[in-house]
Short mmCIF file of C-alpha atoms and ligand atoms in Angstrom, two decimals:
data_model
loop_
_atom_site.label_atom_id
_atom_site.label_comp_id
_atom_site.label_asym_id
_atom_site.label_seq_id
_atom_site.Cartn_x
_atom_site.Cartn_y
_atom_site.Cartn_z
CA UNK A 1 0.00 0.00 0.00
CA UNK A 2 1.27 3.46 -0.86
CA UNK A 3 2.10 5.41 2.27
CA UNK A 4 0.61 8.84 2.94
CA UNK A 5 3.23 11.46 3.68
CA UNK A 6 2.80 13.45 6.88
CA UNK A 7 4.99 16.52 7.22
CA UNK A 8 5.82 16.98 10.91
CA UNK A 9 7.50 20.30 11.67
CA UNK A 10 9.71 20.77 14.72
CA UNK A 11 9.99 17.04 15.30
CA UNK A 12 13.45 17.28 16.89
CA UNK A 13 12.07 19.31 19.80
CA UNK A 14 10.56 18.06 23.04
CA UNK A 15 7.01 17.11 22.06
CA UNK A 16 7.69 16.31 18.40
CA UNK A 17 10.44 13.85 19.30
CA UNK A 18 8.07 12.05 21.66
CA UNK A 19 5.30 12.16 19.06
CA UNK A 20 7.15 10.79 15.99
CA UNK A 21 8.28 7.44 17.51
CA UNK A 22 4.79 6.95 18.97
CA UNK A 23 3.12 7.73 15.64
CA UNK A 24 5.48 5.58 13.55
CA UNK A 25 5.05 2.56 15.77
CA UNK A 26 1.26 2.89 15.73
CA UNK A 27 0.72 3.61 12.02
CA UNK A 28 2.67 1.65 9.39
CA UNK A 29 0.66 3.38 6.63
CA UNK A 30 2.27 6.83 6.99
CA UNK A 31 5.66 8.13 5.99
CA UNK A 32 6.78 10.91 8.35
CA UNK A 33 8.99 13.70 7.10
CA UNK A 34 10.42 15.65 9.99
CA UNK A 35 11.28 19.21 8.95
CA UNK A 36 13.29 20.92 11.66
CA UNK A 37 15.69 23.85 11.57
CA UNK A 38 17.62 22.35 14.50
CA UNK A 39 17.68 25.57 16.44
CA UNK A 40 19.26 25.39 19.90
CA UNK A 41 15.98 23.64 20.96
CA UNK A 42 16.14 20.79 18.46
CA UNK A 43 18.33 17.73 18.94
CA UNK A 44 18.48 14.72 16.65
CA UNK A 45 19.73 12.62 19.57
CA UNK A 46 16.07 12.72 20.67
CA UNK A 47 15.21 10.66 17.60
CA UNK A 48 18.02 8.10 17.63
CA UNK A 49 15.55 5.27 18.16
CA UNK A 50 13.84 5.87 14.79
CA UNK A 51 16.52 7.51 12.65
CA UNK A 52 16.76 4.42 10.42
CA UNK A 53 13.03 3.66 10.40
CA UNK A 54 11.92 2.96 6.81
CA UNK A 55 8.91 5.26 7.20
CA UNK A 56 10.92 8.22 8.48
CA UNK A 57 12.96 10.96 6.78
CA UNK A 58 14.59 14.02 8.23
CA UNK A 59 15.05 17.35 6.45
CA UNK A 60 17.02 20.13 8.07
CA UNK A 61 15.21 23.29 7.06
CA UNK A 62 13.33 26.34 8.20
CA UNK A 63 9.59 26.97 7.99
CA UNK A 64 10.46 30.61 7.30
CA UNK A 65 11.75 29.44 3.91
CA UNK A 66 8.61 29.25 1.76
CA UNK A 67 10.44 28.04 -1.34
CA UNK A 68 11.80 25.10 0.62
CA UNK A 69 8.27 24.25 1.77
CA UNK A 70 7.03 24.39 -1.82
CA UNK A 71 9.81 22.04 -2.91
CA UNK A 72 9.07 19.59 -0.09
CA UNK A 73 5.34 19.50 -0.83
CA UNK A 74 6.07 18.93 -4.54
CA UNK A 75 8.84 16.40 -4.16
CA UNK A 76 7.28 14.25 -1.45
CA UNK A 77 3.61 14.86 -2.23
CA UNK A 78 2.79 15.90 1.32
CA UNK A 79 -0.73 14.83 2.31
CA UNK A 80 -0.94 16.08 5.90
CA UNK A 81 0.82 18.53 8.19
CA UNK A 82 1.28 18.26 11.94
CA UNK A 83 2.85 21.54 12.92
CA UNK A 84 4.91 21.63 16.12
CA UNK A 85 7.77 23.95 15.06
CA UNK A 86 7.91 27.08 17.15
CA UNK A 87 10.08 29.23 19.29
CA UNK A 88 8.69 28.02 22.59
CA UNK A 89 10.50 29.49 25.58
CA UNK A 90 8.71 32.41 27.25
CA UNK A 91 11.89 33.86 28.78
CA UNK A 92 13.55 33.96 25.35
CA UNK A 93 10.48 35.72 23.94
CA UNK A 94 10.93 38.46 26.51
CA UNK A 95 14.59 38.93 25.51
CA UNK A 96 14.14 38.65 21.72
CA UNK A 97 10.50 38.72 20.64
CA UNK A 98 11.01 39.24 16.91
CA UNK A 99 12.24 35.73 16.18
CA UNK A 100 9.02 34.48 17.81
CA UNK A 101 6.91 36.40 15.31
CA UNK A 102 9.11 35.28 12.42
CA UNK A 103 8.85 31.57 13.22
CA UNK A 104 5.53 31.24 15.00
CA UNK A 105 3.51 33.65 12.87
CA UNK A 106 5.26 33.87 9.50
CA UNK A 107 6.42 30.26 9.54
CA UNK A 108 2.85 29.09 10.20
CA UNK A 109 1.57 31.42 7.50
CA UNK A 110 4.01 29.92 4.97
CA UNK A 111 2.90 26.41 5.81
CA UNK A 112 -0.78 27.31 5.52
CA UNK A 113 -0.23 28.98 2.17
CA UNK A 114 1.79 26.15 0.72
CA UNK A 115 -0.69 23.52 2.00
CA UNK A 116 -3.64 25.45 0.60
CA UNK A 117 -2.07 25.85 -2.83
CA UNK A 118 -0.88 22.28 -2.97
CA UNK A 119 -4.08 20.65 -1.78
CA UNK A 120 -6.86 22.89 -3.09
CA UNK A 121 -8.15 24.02 -6.46
CA UNK A 122 -10.01 26.99 -5.06
CA UNK A 123 -11.69 27.95 -1.76
CA UNK A 124 -13.67 25.01 -0.38
CA UNK A 125 -12.69 22.75 -3.28
CA UNK A 126 -9.96 20.17 -2.64
CA UNK A 127 -8.07 18.47 -5.46
CA UNK A 128 -9.32 14.88 -5.71
CA UNK A 129 -6.21 13.19 -4.30
CA UNK A 130 -6.03 15.57 -1.33
CA UNK A 131 -9.64 15.49 -0.24
CA UNK A 132 -8.69 13.97 3.13
CA UNK A 133 -5.65 16.18 3.67
CA UNK A 134 -5.48 17.78 7.09
CA UNK A 135 -3.47 20.55 8.75
CA UNK A 136 -3.06 20.03 12.50
CA UNK A 137 -1.78 23.06 14.37
CA UNK A 138 -0.21 22.46 17.79
CA UNK A 139 -0.72 25.31 20.20
CA UNK A 140 -0.75 26.21 23.86
CA UNK A 141 -3.17 27.16 26.63
CA UNK A 142 -1.06 30.29 27.18
CA UNK A 143 -3.02 32.05 24.41
CA UNK A 144 -5.85 32.44 26.92
CA UNK A 145 -3.79 34.52 29.33
CA UNK A 146 -3.90 34.10 33.06
CA UNK A 147 -6.60 32.76 35.40
CA UNK A 148 -7.26 33.78 38.99
CA UNK A 149 -7.66 31.13 41.69
CA UNK A 150 -10.91 29.81 40.19
CA UNK A 151 -12.20 28.77 36.80
CA UNK A 152 -10.79 26.91 33.81
CA UNK A 153 -9.96 27.62 30.20
CA UNK A 154 -12.40 26.17 27.69
CA UNK A 155 -12.55 26.36 23.90
CA UNK A 156 -14.78 29.42 24.35
CA UNK A 157 -12.41 31.41 26.57
CA UNK A 158 -11.40 34.75 25.07
CA UNK A 159 -7.85 35.05 23.76
CA UNK A 160 -5.74 37.24 26.07
CA UNK A 161 -2.05 36.42 25.50
CA UNK A 162 0.38 38.14 27.84
CA UNK A 163 3.89 37.30 26.59
CA UNK A 164 5.40 37.73 23.14
CA UNK A 165 5.48 33.90 22.99
CA UNK A 166 1.79 33.47 23.71
CA UNK A 167 0.89 36.44 21.49
CA UNK A 168 2.76 34.87 18.58
CA UNK A 169 1.06 31.52 19.17
CA UNK A 170 -2.33 33.28 19.44
CA UNK A 171 -1.64 34.98 16.09
CA UNK A 172 -0.83 31.64 14.49
CA UNK A 173 -4.04 30.14 15.90
CA UNK A 174 -6.00 32.99 14.35
CA UNK A 175 -4.38 32.45 10.95
CA UNK A 176 -5.21 28.75 11.11
CA UNK A 177 -8.81 29.58 11.98
CA UNK A 178 -9.02 32.06 9.10
CA UNK A 179 -7.83 29.42 6.60
CA UNK A 180 -10.75 27.25 7.66
CA UNK A 181 -13.29 30.06 7.43
CA UNK A 182 -11.97 31.68 4.25
CA UNK A 183 -10.67 28.76 2.21
CA UNK A 184 -12.22 25.70 3.82
CA UNK A 185 -8.79 24.26 4.61
CA UNK A 186 -9.24 21.14 6.74
CA UNK A 187 -7.60 22.38 9.94
CA UNK A 188 -7.70 21.31 13.58
CA UNK A 189 -6.01 23.12 16.46
CA UNK A 190 -5.06 21.70 19.84
CA UNK A 191 -4.15 23.95 22.76
CA UNK A 192 -2.36 22.02 25.46
CA UNK A 193 -1.25 22.76 28.99
CA UNK A 194 2.35 22.43 30.25
CA UNK A 195 3.96 19.17 29.22
CA UNK A 196 6.55 17.26 31.20
CA UNK A 197 8.50 14.12 30.39
CA UNK A 198 11.68 12.88 28.69
CA UNK A 199 13.55 14.86 26.00
CA UNK A 200 12.65 18.37 27.16
CA UNK A 201 15.30 21.03 26.63
CA UNK A 202 17.63 21.74 29.56
CA UNK A 203 16.39 25.33 29.85
CA UNK A 204 12.84 24.39 30.97
CA UNK A 205 11.73 24.26 34.61
CA UNK A 206 11.73 20.52 35.39
CA UNK A 207 15.04 19.62 33.64
CA UNK A 208 16.67 22.71 35.17
CA UNK A 209 15.62 21.77 38.70
CA UNK A 210 16.78 18.17 38.32
CA UNK A 211 20.11 19.10 36.72
CA UNK A 212 20.94 21.76 39.27
CA UNK A 213 19.90 19.54 42.18
CA UNK A 214 22.16 16.75 40.93
CA UNK A 215 24.99 19.28 40.71
CA UNK A 216 24.34 20.59 44.22
CA UNK A 217 23.48 24.00 42.73
CA UNK A 218 20.76 26.29 44.04
CA UNK A 219 17.27 25.80 42.59
CA UNK A 220 15.84 29.09 41.31
CA UNK A 221 12.08 29.63 41.57
CA UNK A 222 10.39 32.74 40.17
CA UNK A 223 8.67 35.15 42.58
CA UNK A 224 7.06 33.36 45.52
CA UNK A 225 6.72 30.04 43.66
CA UNK A 226 2.93 30.20 43.82
CA UNK A 227 2.29 30.36 40.04
CA UNK A 228 0.16 27.42 39.01
CA UNK A 229 0.49 25.28 35.89
CA UNK A 230 -1.63 22.32 34.75
CA UNK A 231 0.87 19.52 33.99
CA UNK A 232 0.38 16.76 31.43
CA UNK A 233 2.71 13.84 30.69
CA UNK A 234 4.02 14.32 27.15
CA UNK A 235 2.90 10.90 25.93
CA UNK A 236 -0.68 11.71 26.92
CA UNK A 237 -0.38 14.84 24.79
CA UNK A 238 0.88 12.72 21.87
CA UNK A 239 -2.11 10.38 22.22
CA UNK A 240 -4.48 13.37 22.24
CA UNK A 241 -2.86 14.76 19.08
CA UNK A 242 -3.23 11.37 17.39
CA UNK A 243 -6.92 11.31 18.31
CA UNK A 244 -7.66 14.85 17.15
CA UNK A 245 -5.63 14.41 13.95
CA UNK A 246 -7.64 11.31 13.03
CA UNK A 247 -11.05 11.98 14.56
CA UNK A 248 -11.36 15.69 15.36
CA UNK A 249 -13.88 17.79 13.42
CA UNK A 250 -12.52 20.18 10.81
CA UNK A 251 -12.23 23.77 11.99
CA UNK A 252 -12.50 22.78 15.65
CA UNK A 253 -10.23 23.54 18.55
CA UNK A 254 -9.61 21.04 21.36
CA UNK A 255 -8.10 21.91 24.72
CA UNK A 256 -5.88 19.25 26.28
CA UNK A 257 -4.97 19.19 29.95
CA UNK A 258 -4.27 16.73 32.73
CA UNK A 259 -6.41 18.28 35.52
CA UNK A 260 -3.21 18.32 37.45
CA UNK A 261 -2.50 21.75 38.88
CA UNK A 262 0.72 22.34 40.77
CA UNK A 263 2.54 25.45 41.90
CA UNK A 264 6.12 25.83 40.73
CA UNK A 265 7.22 25.46 44.35
CA UNK A 266 5.30 22.17 44.65
CA UNK A 267 7.06 20.92 41.51
CA UNK A 268 10.45 21.77 43.04
CA UNK A 269 9.51 20.06 46.31
CA UNK A 270 8.25 16.91 44.57
CA UNK A 271 11.53 16.66 42.66
CA UNK A 272 13.55 17.21 45.83
CA UNK A 273 11.54 14.61 47.78
CA UNK A 274 12.13 12.00 45.09
CA UNK A 275 15.84 12.79 44.88
CA UNK A 276 16.07 12.64 48.70
CA UNK A 277 14.76 9.06 48.49
CA UNK A 278 16.73 8.00 45.46
CA UNK A 279 20.07 9.80 45.86
CA UNK A 280 20.16 11.03 49.47
CA UNK A 281 22.69 13.69 50.47
CA UNK A 282 23.66 14.96 53.94
CA UNK A 283 20.80 17.48 53.83
CA UNK A 284 17.58 17.60 51.82
CA UNK A 285 17.71 18.93 48.25
CA UNK A 286 14.92 21.27 49.40
CA UNK A 287 17.53 23.42 51.13
CA UNK A 288 18.76 24.38 47.65
CA UNK A 289 15.48 26.12 46.71
CA UNK A 290 15.64 29.91 46.55
CA UNK A 291 13.44 32.62 45.06
CA UNK A 292 14.50 34.94 42.25
CA UNK A 293 12.93 38.07 40.83
CA UNK A 294 9.66 37.23 39.08
CA UNK A 295 9.40 37.03 35.30
CA UNK A 296 7.81 40.22 33.88
CA UNK A 297 4.15 39.64 33.03
CA UNK A 298 4.27 36.20 34.70
CA UNK A 299 0.84 34.56 34.33
CA UNK A 300 -0.52 33.41 37.68
CA UNK A 301 -2.48 30.31 36.75
CA UNK A 302 -3.32 28.12 33.76
CA UNK A 303 -5.88 25.35 34.09
CA UNK A 304 -7.81 23.48 31.44
CA UNK A 305 -11.28 22.02 31.32
CA UNK A 306 -10.73 19.14 28.85
CA UNK A 307 -14.44 18.12 28.72
CA UNK A 308 -14.69 18.58 24.97
CA UNK A 309 -11.90 16.19 23.98
CA UNK A 310 -13.01 13.78 26.72
CA UNK A 311 -16.65 13.64 25.71
CA UNK A 312 -16.37 14.04 21.94
CA UNK A 313 -13.27 11.96 21.31
CA UNK A 314 -13.00 9.80 24.42
CA UNK A 315 -9.53 11.02 25.43
CA UNK A 316 -8.32 10.57 29.00
CA UNK A 317 -4.78 11.01 30.30
CA UNK A 318 -3.32 7.63 31.19
CA UNK A 319 -0.33 8.68 33.27
CA UNK A 320 -0.83 9.92 36.84
CA UNK A 321 1.45 12.73 38.01
CA UNK A 322 2.87 10.52 40.76
CA UNK A 323 4.11 7.91 38.29
CA UNK A 324 4.83 10.32 35.40
CA UNK A 325 7.11 12.58 37.41
CA UNK A 326 9.09 9.60 38.74
CA UNK A 327 9.65 8.27 35.22
CA UNK A 328 10.65 11.75 34.15
CA UNK A 329 13.12 12.32 36.98
CA UNK A 330 14.66 8.89 36.39
CA UNK A 331 15.10 9.74 32.70
CA UNK A 332 16.95 12.99 33.53
CA UNK A 333 19.05 11.35 36.24
CA UNK A 334 20.17 8.88 33.60
CA UNK A 335 20.83 11.68 31.09
CA UNK A 336 22.66 14.03 33.43
CA UNK A 337 24.76 11.46 35.21
CA UNK A 338 26.04 10.22 31.84
CA UNK A 339 27.24 13.67 30.77
CA UNK A 340 28.98 16.70 32.23
CA UNK A 341 26.20 18.91 33.63
P1 NAD B 401 10.70 22.87 21.53
O1 NAD B 401 11.22 24.27 21.67
O2 NAD B 401 11.25 21.80 22.40
O3 NAD B 401 10.90 22.39 20.01
C1 NAD B 401 10.67 23.22 18.91
C2 NAD B 401 11.29 22.57 17.70
O4 NAD B 401 11.01 23.41 16.57
C3 NAD B 401 12.82 22.44 17.79
O5 NAD B 401 13.22 21.17 17.35
C4 NAD B 401 13.33 23.54 16.86
O6 NAD B 401 14.58 23.21 16.26
C5 NAD B 401 12.21 23.62 15.84
N1 NAD B 401 12.12 24.93 15.20
C6 NAD B 401 12.11 26.14 15.82
N2 NAD B 401 12.02 27.12 14.90
C7 NAD B 401 11.95 26.51 13.68
C8 NAD B 401 11.81 27.00 12.36
N3 NAD B 401 11.77 28.30 12.10
N4 NAD B 401 11.74 26.10 11.34
C9 NAD B 401 11.80 24.76 11.60
N5 NAD B 401 11.94 24.26 12.84
C10 NAD B 401 12.00 25.12 13.87
O7 NAD B 401 9.13 22.99 21.67
P2 NAD B 401 8.09 21.94 22.27
O8 NAD B 401 8.03 22.12 23.73
O9 NAD B 401 8.36 20.61 21.70
O10 NAD B 401 6.73 22.52 21.67
C11 NAD B 401 6.25 22.08 20.40
C12 NAD B 401 4.95 22.81 20.10
O11 NAD B 401 4.01 22.56 21.13
C13 NAD B 401 5.11 24.32 20.02
O12 NAD B 401 4.31 24.78 18.96
C14 NAD B 401 4.59 24.81 21.37
O13 NAD B 401 4.03 26.09 21.25
C15 NAD B 401 3.53 23.77 21.65
N6 NAD B 401 3.26 23.54 23.10
C16 NAD B 401 4.27 23.22 23.96
C17 NAD B 401 3.97 22.96 25.29
C18 NAD B 401 5.02 22.54 26.28
O14 NAD B 401 4.72 22.40 27.47
N7 NAD B 401 6.26 22.32 25.87
C19 NAD B 401 2.65 23.03 25.74
C20 NAD B 401 1.64 23.35 24.82
C21 NAD B 401 1.96 23.59 23.50
#
């Protein structure tokens, strides 16, 4: 059987590199092309396990390069897009916001344009061989801004992004929506809460805390540590993407979250408690925690009501935080004790 080509962008990053092996092992009928610019955030070591897989190809390239996208669509006859590529670190977006607009907004725009022209004859009319082609846009709950102590984000929450990162992702969501409304492009968007798990870049909260703790360095926590995030194990996110990609309704948005709210301080304490059990030192790792000046515009709380994806598509997270965080810490202990940290 001829395999359908799925263009995955940003597959060498944290979520993409968890998604591709999962997707390849589940679906022998797709060929995945991973297009990644290998910015500081992308690492092909994350994909070692599938680099020789017959249904996998890697292309080093940038979604800002529209001509390259045109060539890829032509040469490989791309049938579907699952779009992860983004500048994703909020702190970097505060220091240098323009690259976030270039990749997250213009890069998404290029992909939408190339997909539309390749797949469609005119608005709302697909070319025969692309009539099932789908564009899946991966986004974040941060587009909805910050919650107070109560309430949850739903698909109907107003957009209120507060950082250049979330504003650029919000803009890309809007472009995706407009391609559905204006051209009838078969799009779906998923907005997910904070992910945790293996293969995340060293700069992010959980890997940073584990690495520094293992090194006996102080553990920096923004502000008073009371900011709340809704944490989801990355593989549960991958399963939700799979479900929405295959079964979600065109033009719809699905929020994905683990109903697992934790303050940043709680996250640090959970990591320290586990390390105290596993690799005890003279004093608790908790003594390393200290508070640093808060991030400007730091959102207080994100929390998702995932009722829509649960009831319409039957998704449920499978990993509990208790087991997921242990697996995650073990993975980073293994990584960091094998290398200079
Ligand atoms: P990441 O930063 O780990 O990976 C991003 C990947 O995109 C990297 O491999 C990088 O090399 C690549 N990339 C960046 N700019 C590119 C460009 N111009 N052209 C081609 N490739 C480029 O990010 P992640 O955490 O894996 O997030 C993936 C997606 O999921 C993003 O769209 C992000 O907004 C979204 N998201 C992330 C989280 C989370 O908790 N990490 C939560 C919700 C949504």
